[in-house]
mmCIF file of C-alpha atoms (C1' of nucleotides) in Angstrom:
data_model
loop_
_atom_site.group_PDB
_atom_site.id
_atom_site.type_symbol
_atom_site.label_atom_id
_atom_site.label_comp_id
_atom_site.label_asym_id
_atom_site.label_seq_id
_atom_site.Cartn_x
_atom_site.Cartn_y
_atom_site.Cartn_z
ATOM 1 C CA UNK A 1 -11.840 -75.917 77.547
ATOM 2 C CA UNK A 2 -10.913 -79.569 76.112
ATOM 3 C CA UNK A 3 -8.137 -79.676 78.872
ATOM 4 C CA UNK A 4 -9.527 -82.388 81.146
ATOM 5 C CA UNK A 5 -8.425 -85.389 80.376
ATOM 6 C CA UNK A 6 -5.819 -84.572 77.711
ATOM 7 C CA UNK A 7 -3.055 -85.908 79.908
ATOM 8 C CA UNK A 8 -4.049 -89.292 79.155
ATOM 9 C CA UNK A 9 -3.639 -88.678 75.354
ATOM 10 C CA UNK A 10 -0.296 -87.172 76.071
ATOM 11 C CA UNK A 11 0.800 -90.395 77.616
ATOM 12 C CA UNK A 12 -0.601 -92.536 74.852
ATOM 13 C CA UNK A 13 0.694 -90.662 71.954
ATOM 14 C CA UNK A 14 3.896 -90.102 73.692
ATOM 15 C CA UNK A 15 4.172 -93.694 74.332
ATOM 16 C CA UNK A 16 3.578 -94.251 70.410
ATOM 17 C CA UNK A 17 6.263 -91.794 69.500
ATOM 18 C CA UNK A 18 9.184 -93.967 69.543
ATOM 19 C CA UNK A 19 9.740 -96.870 67.257
ATOM 20 C CA UNK A 20 11.292 -99.132 69.835
ATOM 21 C CA UNK A 21 8.115 -99.148 71.743
ATOM 22 C CA UNK A 22 5.847 -99.542 68.680
ATOM 23 C CA UNK A 23 8.211 -102.285 67.862
ATOM 24 C CA UNK A 24 7.433 -103.730 71.242
ATOM 25 C CA UNK A 25 3.779 -103.629 70.900
ATOM 26 C CA UNK A 26 4.307 -105.313 67.376
ATOM 27 C CA UNK A 27 6.092 -108.038 69.122
ATOM 28 C CA UNK A 28 3.796 -108.689 72.019
ATOM 29 C CA UNK A 29 1.095 -108.987 69.253
ATOM 30 C CA UNK A 30 2.782 -111.867 68.156
ATOM 31 C CA UNK A 31 2.806 -113.347 71.553
ATOM 32 C CA UNK A 32 3.524 -112.578 75.117
ATOM 33 C CA UNK A 33 7.217 -111.887 76.075
ATOM 34 C CA UNK A 34 9.682 -111.477 79.281
ATOM 35 C CA UNK A 35 11.568 -108.509 79.684
ATOM 36 C CA UNK A 36 14.916 -110.230 78.834
ATOM 37 C CA UNK A 37 13.417 -111.353 75.668
ATOM 38 C CA UNK A 38 12.567 -108.092 74.649
ATOM 39 C CA UNK A 39 15.709 -106.551 75.655
ATOM 40 C CA UNK A 40 17.686 -109.068 73.645
ATOM 41 C CA UNK A 41 15.241 -108.555 70.429
ATOM 42 C CA UNK A 42 15.654 -104.745 70.571
ATOM 43 C CA UNK A 43 19.346 -105.085 71.456
ATOM 44 C CA UNK A 44 19.182 -102.866 74.661
ATOM 45 C CA UNK A 45 20.067 -103.502 78.517
ATOM 46 C CA UNK A 46 17.155 -105.136 80.813
ATOM 47 C CA UNK A 47 16.882 -101.937 82.609
ATOM 48 C CA UNK A 48 16.342 -99.906 79.361
ATOM 49 C CA UNK A 49 13.689 -102.123 78.158
ATOM 50 C CA UNK A 50 11.989 -102.014 81.549
ATOM 51 C CA UNK A 51 11.743 -98.410 81.086
ATOM 52 C CA UNK A 52 10.084 -98.477 77.773
ATOM 53 C CA UNK A 53 7.667 -101.357 78.975
ATOM 54 C CA UNK A 54 6.859 -99.172 82.071
ATOM 55 C CA UNK A 55 5.811 -96.263 79.797
ATOM 56 C CA UNK A 56 3.823 -98.621 77.608
ATOM 57 C CA UNK A 57 2.151 -99.895 80.948
ATOM 58 C CA UNK A 58 1.709 -96.603 82.093
ATOM 59 C CA UNK A 59 -0.180 -95.552 78.969
ATOM 60 C CA UNK A 60 -2.494 -98.892 79.141
ATOM 61 C CA UNK A 61 -1.105 -100.743 76.351
ATOM 62 C CA UNK A 62 0.454 -103.623 78.104
ATOM 63 C CA UNK A 63 -0.053 -105.230 81.341
ATOM 64 C CA UNK A 64 2.618 -107.244 83.044
ATOM 65 C CA UNK A 65 2.604 -109.940 85.550
ATOM 66 C CA UNK A 66 5.779 -111.462 87.359
ATOM 67 C CA UNK A 67 5.766 -115.037 88.069
ATOM 68 C CA UNK A 68 8.713 -116.068 89.744
ATOM 69 C CA UNK A 69 11.819 -114.619 88.311
ATOM 70 C CA UNK A 70 10.139 -113.675 85.246
ATOM 71 C CA UNK A 71 7.900 -110.755 84.341
ATOM 72 C CA UNK A 72 5.854 -111.279 81.550
ATOM 73 C CA UNK A 73 4.503 -108.783 79.169
ATOM 74 C CA UNK A 74 1.394 -108.862 77.206
ATOM 75 C CA UNK A 75 -0.979 -106.443 75.311
ATOM 76 C CA UNK A 76 -3.272 -104.692 77.724
ATOM 77 C CA UNK A 77 -6.983 -104.825 77.258
ATOM 78 C CA UNK A 78 -7.365 -101.108 76.574
ATOM 79 C CA UNK A 79 -6.036 -101.193 73.025
ATOM 80 C CA UNK A 80 -6.028 -98.366 71.181
ATOM 81 C CA UNK A 81 -9.619 -97.363 70.990
ATOM 82 C CA UNK A 82 -9.449 -93.883 72.359
ATOM 83 C CA UNK A 83 -6.263 -92.910 70.188
ATOM 84 C CA UNK A 84 -8.157 -94.336 67.130
ATOM 85 C CA UNK A 85 -11.375 -92.205 68.189
ATOM 86 C CA UNK A 86 -9.113 -88.991 68.702
ATOM 87 C CA UNK A 87 -7.737 -89.642 65.300
ATOM 88 C CA UNK A 88 -11.030 -90.345 63.490
ATOM 89 C CA UNK A 89 -12.237 -87.300 65.003
ATOM 90 C CA UNK A 90 -9.666 -85.071 63.719
ATOM 91 C CA UNK A 91 -9.567 -86.825 60.255
ATOM 92 C CA UNK A 92 -13.407 -85.806 59.878
ATOM 93 C CA UNK A 93 -12.289 -82.240 61.087
ATOM 94 C CA UNK A 94 -9.663 -82.278 58.387
ATOM 95 C CA UNK A 95 -12.187 -83.509 55.641
ATOM 96 C CA UNK A 96 -14.873 -80.785 56.599
ATOM 97 C CA UNK A 97 -11.869 -78.008 56.419
ATOM 98 C CA UNK A 98 -10.957 -79.154 52.908
ATOM 99 C CA UNK A 99 -14.745 -79.634 51.934
ATOM 100 C CA UNK A 100 -14.998 -75.882 52.933
ATOM 101 C CA UNK A 101 -11.876 -75.260 50.641
ATOM 102 C CA UNK A 102 -13.503 -77.116 47.864
ATOM 103 C CA UNK A 103 -16.482 -74.979 47.937
ATOM 104 C CA UNK A 104 -14.171 -72.077 47.780
ATOM 105 C CA UNK A 105 -12.396 -73.830 44.900
ATOM 106 C CA UNK A 106 -15.698 -74.123 43.179
ATOM 107 C CA UNK A 107 -16.763 -70.434 43.600
ATOM 108 C CA UNK A 108 -13.308 -69.465 42.183
ATOM 109 C CA UNK A 109 -13.925 -71.830 39.356
ATOM 110 C CA UNK A 110 -17.314 -70.357 38.517
ATOM 111 C CA UNK A 111 -15.723 -66.709 38.772
ATOM 112 C CA UNK A 112 -13.304 -67.871 36.270
ATOM 113 C CA UNK A 113 -15.972 -68.931 34.029
ATOM 114 C CA UNK A 114 -17.974 -65.945 34.459
ATOM 115 C CA UNK A 115 -14.897 -64.073 33.474
ATOM 116 C CA UNK A 116 -14.480 -65.986 30.670
ATOM 117 C CA UNK A 117 -11.335 -67.761 31.525
ATOM 118 C CA UNK A 118 -10.964 -71.129 29.984
ATOM 119 C CA UNK A 119 -7.915 -72.185 32.391
ATOM 120 C CA UNK A 120 -6.886 -75.856 31.439
ATOM 121 C CA UNK A 121 -6.634 -78.299 34.108
ATOM 122 C CA UNK B 1 11.769 -104.990 59.066
ATOM 123 C CA UNK B 2 9.063 -102.039 59.095
ATOM 124 C CA UNK B 3 12.006 -99.911 60.147
ATOM 125 C CA UNK B 4 12.429 -97.961 56.951
ATOM 126 C CA UNK B 5 10.367 -95.038 57.839
ATOM 127 C CA UNK B 6 9.322 -95.178 61.335
ATOM 128 C CA UNK B 7 11.018 -91.921 61.725
ATOM 129 C CA UNK B 8 8.138 -90.377 60.322
ATOM 130 C CA UNK B 9 5.536 -92.101 62.949
ATOM 131 C CA UNK B 10 8.154 -90.610 65.591
ATOM 132 C CA UNK B 11 7.648 -87.145 64.431
ATOM 133 C CA UNK B 12 3.945 -87.451 63.956
ATOM 134 C CA UNK B 13 2.973 -89.542 67.015
ATOM 135 C CA UNK B 14 5.526 -87.205 68.949
ATOM 136 C CA UNK B 15 3.889 -84.033 67.758
ATOM 137 C CA UNK B 16 0.251 -85.412 68.987
ATOM 138 C CA UNK B 17 1.884 -86.256 72.164
ATOM 139 C CA UNK B 18 1.532 -82.782 73.250
ATOM 140 C CA UNK B 19 -2.115 -81.175 74.412
ATOM 141 C CA UNK B 20 -0.979 -77.743 73.157
ATOM 142 C CA UNK B 21 -0.283 -78.779 69.816
ATOM 143 C CA UNK B 22 -3.524 -80.940 69.674
ATOM 144 C CA UNK B 23 -5.262 -78.009 70.692
ATOM 145 C CA UNK B 24 -3.669 -76.049 68.082
ATOM 146 C CA UNK B 25 -4.763 -78.469 65.407
ATOM 147 C CA UNK B 26 -8.194 -78.185 66.618
ATOM 148 C CA UNK B 27 -8.014 -74.575 66.375
ATOM 149 C CA UNK B 28 -6.673 -74.656 62.858
ATOM 150 C CA UNK B 29 -9.771 -77.076 62.072
ATOM 151 C CA UNK B 30 -11.947 -74.137 63.082
ATOM 152 C CA UNK B 31 -10.144 -71.707 60.859
ATOM 153 C CA UNK B 32 -6.719 -70.663 59.660
ATOM 154 C CA UNK B 33 -4.709 -68.440 62.274
ATOM 155 C CA UNK B 34 -1.656 -66.485 62.583
ATOM 156 C CA UNK B 35 1.138 -67.307 65.087
ATOM 157 C CA UNK B 36 0.048 -64.460 67.519
ATOM 158 C CA UNK B 37 -3.425 -65.378 67.498
ATOM 159 C CA UNK B 38 -2.407 -68.855 68.581
ATOM 160 C CA UNK B 39 -0.020 -67.559 71.054
ATOM 161 C CA UNK B 40 -2.426 -65.578 72.582
ATOM 162 C CA UNK B 41 -5.176 -68.185 72.596
ATOM 163 C CA UNK B 42 -2.672 -70.742 74.387
ATOM 164 C CA UNK B 43 -1.379 -68.090 76.539
ATOM 165 C CA UNK B 44 2.242 -68.475 75.598
ATOM 166 C CA UNK B 45 4.934 -66.364 73.909
ATOM 167 C CA UNK B 46 5.296 -65.587 70.163
ATOM 168 C CA UNK B 47 8.376 -67.564 70.015
ATOM 169 C CA UNK B 48 6.911 -70.631 72.080
ATOM 170 C CA UNK B 49 4.054 -70.899 69.886
ATOM 171 C CA UNK B 50 6.398 -70.652 66.750
ATOM 172 C CA UNK B 51 8.445 -73.670 67.949
ATOM 173 C CA UNK B 52 5.019 -75.736 68.453
ATOM 174 C CA UNK B 53 3.810 -74.707 64.925
ATOM 175 C CA UNK B 54 7.259 -75.812 63.729
ATOM 176 C CA UNK B 55 6.875 -79.169 65.090
ATOM 177 C CA UNK B 56 3.435 -79.756 63.557
ATOM 178 C CA UNK B 57 5.008 -78.263 60.464
ATOM 179 C CA UNK B 58 7.717 -80.681 60.555
ATOM 180 C CA UNK B 59 5.415 -83.496 61.092
ATOM 181 C CA UNK B 60 3.317 -82.450 57.927
ATOM 182 C CA UNK B 61 0.028 -81.613 59.735
ATOM 183 C CA UNK B 62 0.165 -77.842 59.170
ATOM 184 C CA UNK B 63 1.573 -75.606 56.454
ATOM 185 C CA UNK B 64 2.209 -72.070 56.873
ATOM 186 C CA UNK B 65 2.672 -69.061 54.655
ATOM 187 C CA UNK B 66 4.130 -65.556 55.215
ATOM 188 C CA UNK B 67 2.316 -62.783 53.854
ATOM 189 C CA UNK B 68 3.480 -59.355 54.709
ATOM 190 C CA UNK B 69 4.199 -59.422 58.593
ATOM 191 C CA UNK B 70 1.773 -62.133 59.321
ATOM 192 C CA UNK B 71 2.450 -65.946 59.015
ATOM 193 C CA UNK B 72 -0.764 -68.138 58.699
ATOM 194 C CA UNK B 73 -0.844 -71.504 59.652
ATOM 195 C CA UNK B 74 -3.319 -73.944 58.372
ATOM 196 C CA UNK B 75 -4.048 -77.550 58.231
ATOM 197 C CA UNK B 76 -1.769 -79.170 56.082
ATOM 198 C CA UNK B 77 -2.855 -81.530 53.187
ATOM 199 C CA UNK B 78 -1.208 -84.726 54.640
ATOM 200 C CA UNK B 79 -4.082 -85.172 57.494
ATOM 201 C CA UNK B 80 -3.724 -88.042 59.745
ATOM 202 C CA UNK B 81 -3.805 -90.690 57.222
ATOM 203 C CA UNK B 82 -0.862 -92.869 57.836
ATOM 204 C CA UNK B 83 -1.176 -92.518 61.655
ATOM 205 C CA UNK B 84 -4.915 -93.811 61.263
ATOM 206 C CA UNK B 85 -3.567 -96.662 59.150
ATOM 207 C CA UNK B 86 -1.084 -97.698 61.619
ATOM 208 C CA UNK B 87 -3.605 -97.580 64.859
ATOM 209 C CA UNK B 88 -6.058 -99.423 62.912
ATOM 210 C CA UNK B 89 -3.503 -102.416 61.678
ATOM 211 C CA UNK B 90 -2.640 -102.526 65.439
ATOM 212 C CA UNK B 91 -6.167 -102.689 66.600
ATOM 213 C CA UNK B 92 -6.481 -105.525 64.158
ATOM 214 C CA UNK B 93 -3.542 -107.091 65.859
ATOM 215 C CA UNK B 94 -5.031 -106.730 69.260
ATOM 216 C CA UNK B 95 -8.108 -108.224 68.288
ATOM 217 C CA UNK B 96 -6.269 -111.104 66.543
ATOM 218 C CA UNK B 97 -4.420 -111.495 69.780
ATOM 219 C CA UNK B 98 -7.686 -111.564 71.837
ATOM 220 C CA UNK B 99 -9.396 -113.831 69.790
ATOM 221 C CA UNK B 100 -6.619 -116.306 70.158
ATOM 222 C CA UNK B 101 -7.082 -116.146 73.702
ATOM 223 C CA UNK B 102 -10.458 -118.454 74.306
ATOM 224 C CA UNK B 103 -9.340 -118.556 77.769
ATOM 225 C CA UNK B 104 -10.188 -114.740 78.054
ATOM 226 C CA UNK B 105 -13.097 -115.107 75.897
ATOM 227 C CA UNK B 106 -14.638 -117.631 77.962
ATOM 228 C CA UNK B 107 -14.295 -115.492 81.186
ATOM 229 C CA UNK B 108 -15.831 -112.886 79.544
ATOM 230 C CA UNK B 109 -18.729 -115.081 78.373
ATOM 231 C CA UNK B 110 -19.104 -116.389 82.137
ATOM 232 C CA UNK B 111 -19.249 -112.876 83.457
ATOM 233 C CA UNK B 112 -21.916 -111.872 80.593
ATOM 234 C CA UNK B 113 -23.845 -115.079 81.760
ATOM 235 C CA UNK B 114 -23.436 -114.435 85.391
ATOM 236 C CA UNK B 115 -24.794 -110.607 84.877
ATOM 237 C CA UNK B 116 -27.538 -112.081 82.784
ATOM 238 C CA UNK B 117 -26.157 -110.059 79.663
ATOM 239 C CA UNK B 118 -27.477 -111.310 76.388
ATOM 240 C CA UNK B 119 -24.851 -109.333 74.353
ATOM 241 C CA UNK B 120 -24.241 -110.908 71.202
ATOM 242 C CA UNK B 121 -21.117 -111.893 70.184
ATOM 243 C "C1'" DC C 1 24.192 -125.354 99.350
ATOM 244 C "C1'" DG C 2 25.788 -122.703 95.605
ATOM 245 C "C1'" DT C 3 25.400 -120.420 91.339
ATOM 246 C "C1'" DA C 4 23.178 -118.963 87.152
ATOM 247 C "C1'" DT C 5 19.307 -116.138 85.657
ATOM 248 C "C1'" DA C 6 15.737 -112.414 85.676
ATOM 249 C "C1'" DC C 7 14.768 -108.656 87.350
ATOM 250 C "C1'" DT C 8 14.739 -104.032 90.223
ATOM 251 C "C1'" DG C 9 16.388 -99.519 91.734
ATOM 252 C "C1'" DA C 10 19.760 -95.670 92.182
ATOM 253 C "C1'" DA C 11 22.837 -92.916 89.803
ATOM 254 C "C1'" DC C 12 24.545 -90.869 86.064
ATOM 255 C "C1'" DC C 13 25.069 -89.145 81.177
ATOM 256 C "C1'" DT C 14 23.489 -86.808 77.063
ATOM 257 C "C1'" DG C 15 20.454 -84.741 74.061
ATOM 258 C "C1'" DA C 16 15.647 -83.387 73.272
ATOM 259 C "C1'" DT C 17 11.500 -80.671 74.806
ATOM 260 C "C1'" DG C 18 8.978 -76.793 76.386
ATOM 261 C "C1'" DG C 19 9.502 -72.690 77.706
ATOM 262 C "C1'" DT C 20 11.387 -68.025 78.502
ATOM 263 C "C1'" DT C 21 13.891 -63.393 77.481
ATOM 264 C "C1'" DC C 22 16.066 -60.135 74.845
ATOM 265 C "C1'" DA C 23 17.593 -58.075 70.905
ATOM 266 C "C1'" DG C 24 16.837 -57.595 66.144
ATOM 267 C "C1'" DT C 25 14.408 -57.101 61.098
ATOM 268 C "C1'" DA C 26 10.433 -56.314 58.283
ATOM 269 C "C1'" DT C 27 6.146 -54.594 57.502
ATOM 270 C "C1'" DA C 28 1.275 -51.731 57.910
ATOM 271 C "C1'" DG C 29 -0.370 -47.610 58.671
ATOM 272 C "C1'" DA C 30 -1.041 -42.776 60.350
ATOM 273 C "C1'" DT D 1 8.862 -40.809 58.174
ATOM 274 C "C1'" DC D 2 7.877 -42.558 62.689
ATOM 275 C "C1'" DT D 3 5.697 -45.930 65.586
ATOM 276 C "C1'" DA D 4 3.377 -50.135 66.342
ATOM 277 C "C1'" DT D 5 2.987 -54.744 65.099
ATOM 278 C "C1'" DA D 6 4.373 -59.479 63.871
ATOM 279 C "C1'" DC D 7 7.570 -62.360 63.664
ATOM 280 C "C1'" DT D 8 12.607 -64.244 63.821
ATOM 281 C "C1'" DG D 9 16.870 -66.118 66.034
ATOM 282 C "C1'" DA D 10 20.111 -66.876 69.409
ATOM 283 C "C1'" DA D 11 20.755 -67.917 74.115
ATOM 284 C "C1'" DC D 12 19.490 -69.694 78.000
ATOM 285 C "C1'" DC D 13 17.148 -72.553 81.831
ATOM 286 C "C1'" DA D 14 14.813 -76.604 83.925
ATOM 287 C "C1'" DT D 15 12.966 -80.965 83.199
ATOM 288 C "C1'" DC D 16 12.343 -84.927 80.934
ATOM 289 C "C1'" DA D 17 13.754 -88.873 77.811
ATOM 290 C "C1'" DG D 18 16.223 -92.692 76.247
ATOM 291 C "C1'" DG D 19 19.751 -95.055 77.565
ATOM 292 C "C1'" DT D 20 23.993 -96.977 80.291
ATOM 293 C "C1'" DT D 21 26.515 -98.945 84.476
ATOM 294 C "C1'" DC D 22 26.669 -101.031 88.894
ATOM 295 C "C1'" DA D 23 24.968 -103.112 93.116
ATOM 296 C "C1'" DG D 24 21.525 -105.395 94.775
ATOM 297 C "C1'" DT D 25 17.488 -109.131 95.616
ATOM 298 C "C1'" DA D 26 14.784 -113.217 94.587
ATOM 299 C "C1'" DT D 27 14.303 -117.440 92.440
ATOM 300 C "C1'" DA D 28 15.213 -121.762 89.731
ATOM 301 C "C1'" DC D 29 17.864 -125.760 89.667
ATOM 302 C "C1'" DG D 30 21.895 -129.223 89.784
#
DNA sequence: CGTATACTGAACCTGATGGTTCAGTATAGA
DNA sequence: TCTATACTGAACCATCAGGTTCAGTATACG
């Protein structure tokens, strides 16, 4: 049903589900950085960092460009637009769900009143 | 620095990084459901679904209650507030980053002009 | 040229994930 | 009481994730 391009959200939420990668995004927010700078900053090997950057790149959150020996990483143009949209949609869904519960709660309250119950709040 | 409760975001973004689990959230948005109902809906074993629900519960997105034989799952009270906040923060970071790059801004402007688009900025 | 730097890729390791089956336990209902 | 339902837990399996090491390749620079 809503299965068509879920893979994309899989990739992006998956990419965000790692604190090192969120840290890298934060770092890149402060300025572009090379793989080795990021590796040093997060205390891991170049190879390890390169994998993380690869994941972020795959998800569309960063882009990289190699000039000479150095591969520079920067925030991608895509940003977090779709993820924000997804989350917002679900926040509304949540709200709607609990609005419904509020109605139920109100009904219960009415019943309580009808039954003469003065339950304190 | 912002390392203290990152584990929490790891769990929640991790939980969202699976289309079955996002599907379960959507389903629960339409109404509470038992484990077996969800298992059937997503065509997997009870045990498999129970694990997914466990992950969502761990992340705070759903709560469950067992009455008699049936464990009923519903959306948790926590919602996606913190995740939305995180994403929003980074969207601003993104925006700030690209505001700083007037080169890009100029390029976009040029394109707009080239395409005769009068989009206001 | 020679050497240090910056990355790349393959191979490997360990633990987590997403699933299954199978053998229970507990409860609902005839 | 008997049986079907609904879940639970342990065990297993294949694959992926996050990391490493090691052996390259390409480039900067004295």
